[in-house]
Amino acid sequence: MPNDDPFTSPRTRWWRDAKYGMFIHWGLYAVLAGEWNGKKVPGIGEWIMDNAKIPVSEYEKLAAQFNPVRFDARAWARVAKNAGMKYLVITSKHHDGFSMFDTRVNAYNIVKATPYRRDPMRDLARACRDEGIRFGFYYSIMDWHHPQANERDAARYIPQMKEQLRELVTRYDPAILWFDGEWVNWWDQAKGRDLETFLRGLKPNLVINNRIGKRRTDDGDYETPEQEIPKAALGKRLWETCMTLNDTWGYKKDDENWKSPKDVVHKLCDIASKGGNFLLNVGPTAEGVIPAPSVRILEEAGRWLQANGDAIYGTTFAPLPQPAWGRITRKGNRLYLLVFDWPAGGQPLRLALAQPVKSAGLLKRRGDVTFRPAEGGVELLLPAAPSNRYASVVTVDLAGDLAAVKSPAELTAEGRPIPAAADGSITLSANAAKLHGDAIQLEYKGDAGNIGFWLKADDYAEWFVALAAPADYAVELTYACEAGNGGDFVVQVGGEKLAGRSKPTGGWTTFKTARLGTVKAAAGKQSVTVKPSGAPRGGLMNLLSVRLVPAP
Ligand code: FHN
């Protein structure tokens, strides 16, 4: 785990501001391009060795066919730059164990085993540096080729893996290390901690993802939701959604299911509005060419970013409810309204806001924006036509200090109550809880993170509420529970207790809402706790939220 807080550390500042990077999956699997023995192989392209059950001895022969004579490092760096991407992460070694760099650890690499005989990573690192793009490596802990990458021989494999990582850090000077394949049963959090210490000893300002460990919230610098976007900001934890542009990471010649430029822009806006980064993938061909559709889509989305990047780069989430018309990012006391659905017929755009507005305008086109107070916020009167077909940006400068609006997690940490919604209900979310105990922790399987690893009877979750008057509240829990796990627990609201039992919901990520019963809550500030009534069977539950709903 890092020895600083990645959420605020100067070490991660560039990464937090960058918001958008290019992921590249490139390796021997591109030679097969999704086919084996004349048949299409289902699944993601870089998993073809496993999906088609190709023996190592057969798969190794692909190296002799891998000769990316059309590889052009500068062209690749320019695709990233024109896309508006600020960093690039490329596979140095994927699960197939083939090293795409000049390693001395073994001969199963692009320089020694292919007719290409060059090191493309050296060229790409230099080209990225010249284009002002931060360069990073993906590295898979799991290795289907190495004879010692297994539970019995891991003690002999891991030193060789560390030596390769030392080569990568000392010879290519990456800004990021993106680990993967950490799910193997012979890798654990302690090994991840040891590796992280080793790497930070080589380069203290490395930015490292959570898959160096076991994807726990104290592994590495940030969370890595994959092919999904959390529904809300993940509390005080950095995160980056990685996604394919079509349906595969490694090249498959028949995968034409491309995302549209509009979809890419909207995903980027959605992610940035929740304080996350977007790592978007391209899968180059065996000749070393990024597929033309990828380039076209990224260039088109890049043109939106060139015009509206102020609303993305260097922003973070705004502690405001997510609007139906688009998304909102924040930089200091300026809000950027990313309007997907421009109001028609001169209708005002409503913004729920407690702070007073100083001024408002259009980011990239002259045109008046006026505003007036409205119930719960302001109404903005906009020009008849939007300024961009994907997302039009309206700026709102606040007179008050939005930064003063505490997040739910900050309120709980200070022992302050979570405010009620307009309907009187109070949502106590997982990422706003104060967690007591050494096993219980926040993890990101749910939309905005859930409380998990609830393994001990003494571990419990706590929030604070302040009720204006005594009232009856229905208590609802939204949780997930794997078969064979669960147990009894008690929800306590002030002095009132409700017993409950967590039951299997279909899996650790299948969240369901259960109404526990009703409590007579007293007025004033009081804590709300969820405590096991005894030792849980395995895990008690993955708790997403507790809701207090005024009983009719
Ligand atoms: O198994 C890999 C997969 O091939 C790909 O590299 C993705 C990208 O993050 N990660 C793993 C699946 O979670």
Coordinates of C-alpha atoms in Angstrom, one line a residue, residues 92-97 138-146 148-150 154 157-158 160-162 164-165 178-189 191-193 195-196 199 208-215:
S92 CA 4.3 -5.6 -21.7
K93 CA 3.3 -9.3 -20.9
H94 CA -0.2 -10.6 -21.0
H95 CA -1.5 -13.9 -19.5
D96 CA 0.1 -15.8 -22.5
G97 CA 3.5 -15.0 -21.0
Y138 CA 0.3 -3.5 -18.2
Y139 CA 1.8 -6.7 -16.6
S140 CA 0.0 -9.9 -15.9
I141 CA 1.0 -11.8 -12.8
M142 CA -0.8 -14.9 -14.1
D143 CA 1.4 -16.6 -16.8
W144 CA 0.2 -19.5 -18.9
H145 CA 3.6 -20.1 -20.4
H146 CA 6.0 -20.0 -17.5
Q148 CA 6.8 -22.2 -12.5
A149 CA 3.8 -19.8 -12.5
N150 CA 1.8 -22.0 -10.3
A154 CA 5.5 -19.7 -7.3
Y157 CA 8.5 -17.7 -10.5
I158 CA 8.0 -14.5 -8.4
Q160 CA 11.8 -13.8 -12.1
M161 CA 8.6 -11.7 -12.4
K162 CA 10.2 -9.1 -10.1
Q164 CA 11.2 -8.3 -15.4
L165 CA 9.5 -5.5 -13.5
W178 CA -1.1 -1.7 -14.4
F179 CA -1.2 -5.2 -12.9
D180 CA -3.6 -7.9 -13.8
G181 CA -4.1 -11.6 -13.4
E182 CA -3.8 -11.3 -9.7
W183 CA -6.7 -13.7 -9.1
V184 CA -4.5 -16.8 -9.2
N185 CA -4.7 -18.7 -5.9
W186 CA -0.9 -18.5 -5.4
W187 CA -1.0 -14.7 -5.2
D188 CA -2.1 -12.8 -2.1
Q189 CA -2.3 -9.3 -0.6
K191 CA 2.9 -10.7 -1.9
G192 CA 1.3 -7.6 -3.5
R193 CA 2.5 -5.4 -0.6
L195 CA 6.0 -6.2 -4.7
E196 CA 4.6 -2.7 -4.2
L199 CA 8.7 -1.2 -7.0
I208 CA 0.1 1.6 -9.5
N209 CA -3.4 0.0 -9.7
N210 CA -5.2 -2.1 -7.1
R211 CA -4.6 -5.4 -9.0
I212 CA -1.0 -5.5 -7.6
G213 CA -2.7 -7.0 -4.6
K214 CA -6.1 -8.5 -4.5
R215 CA -8.1 -5.5 -5.7

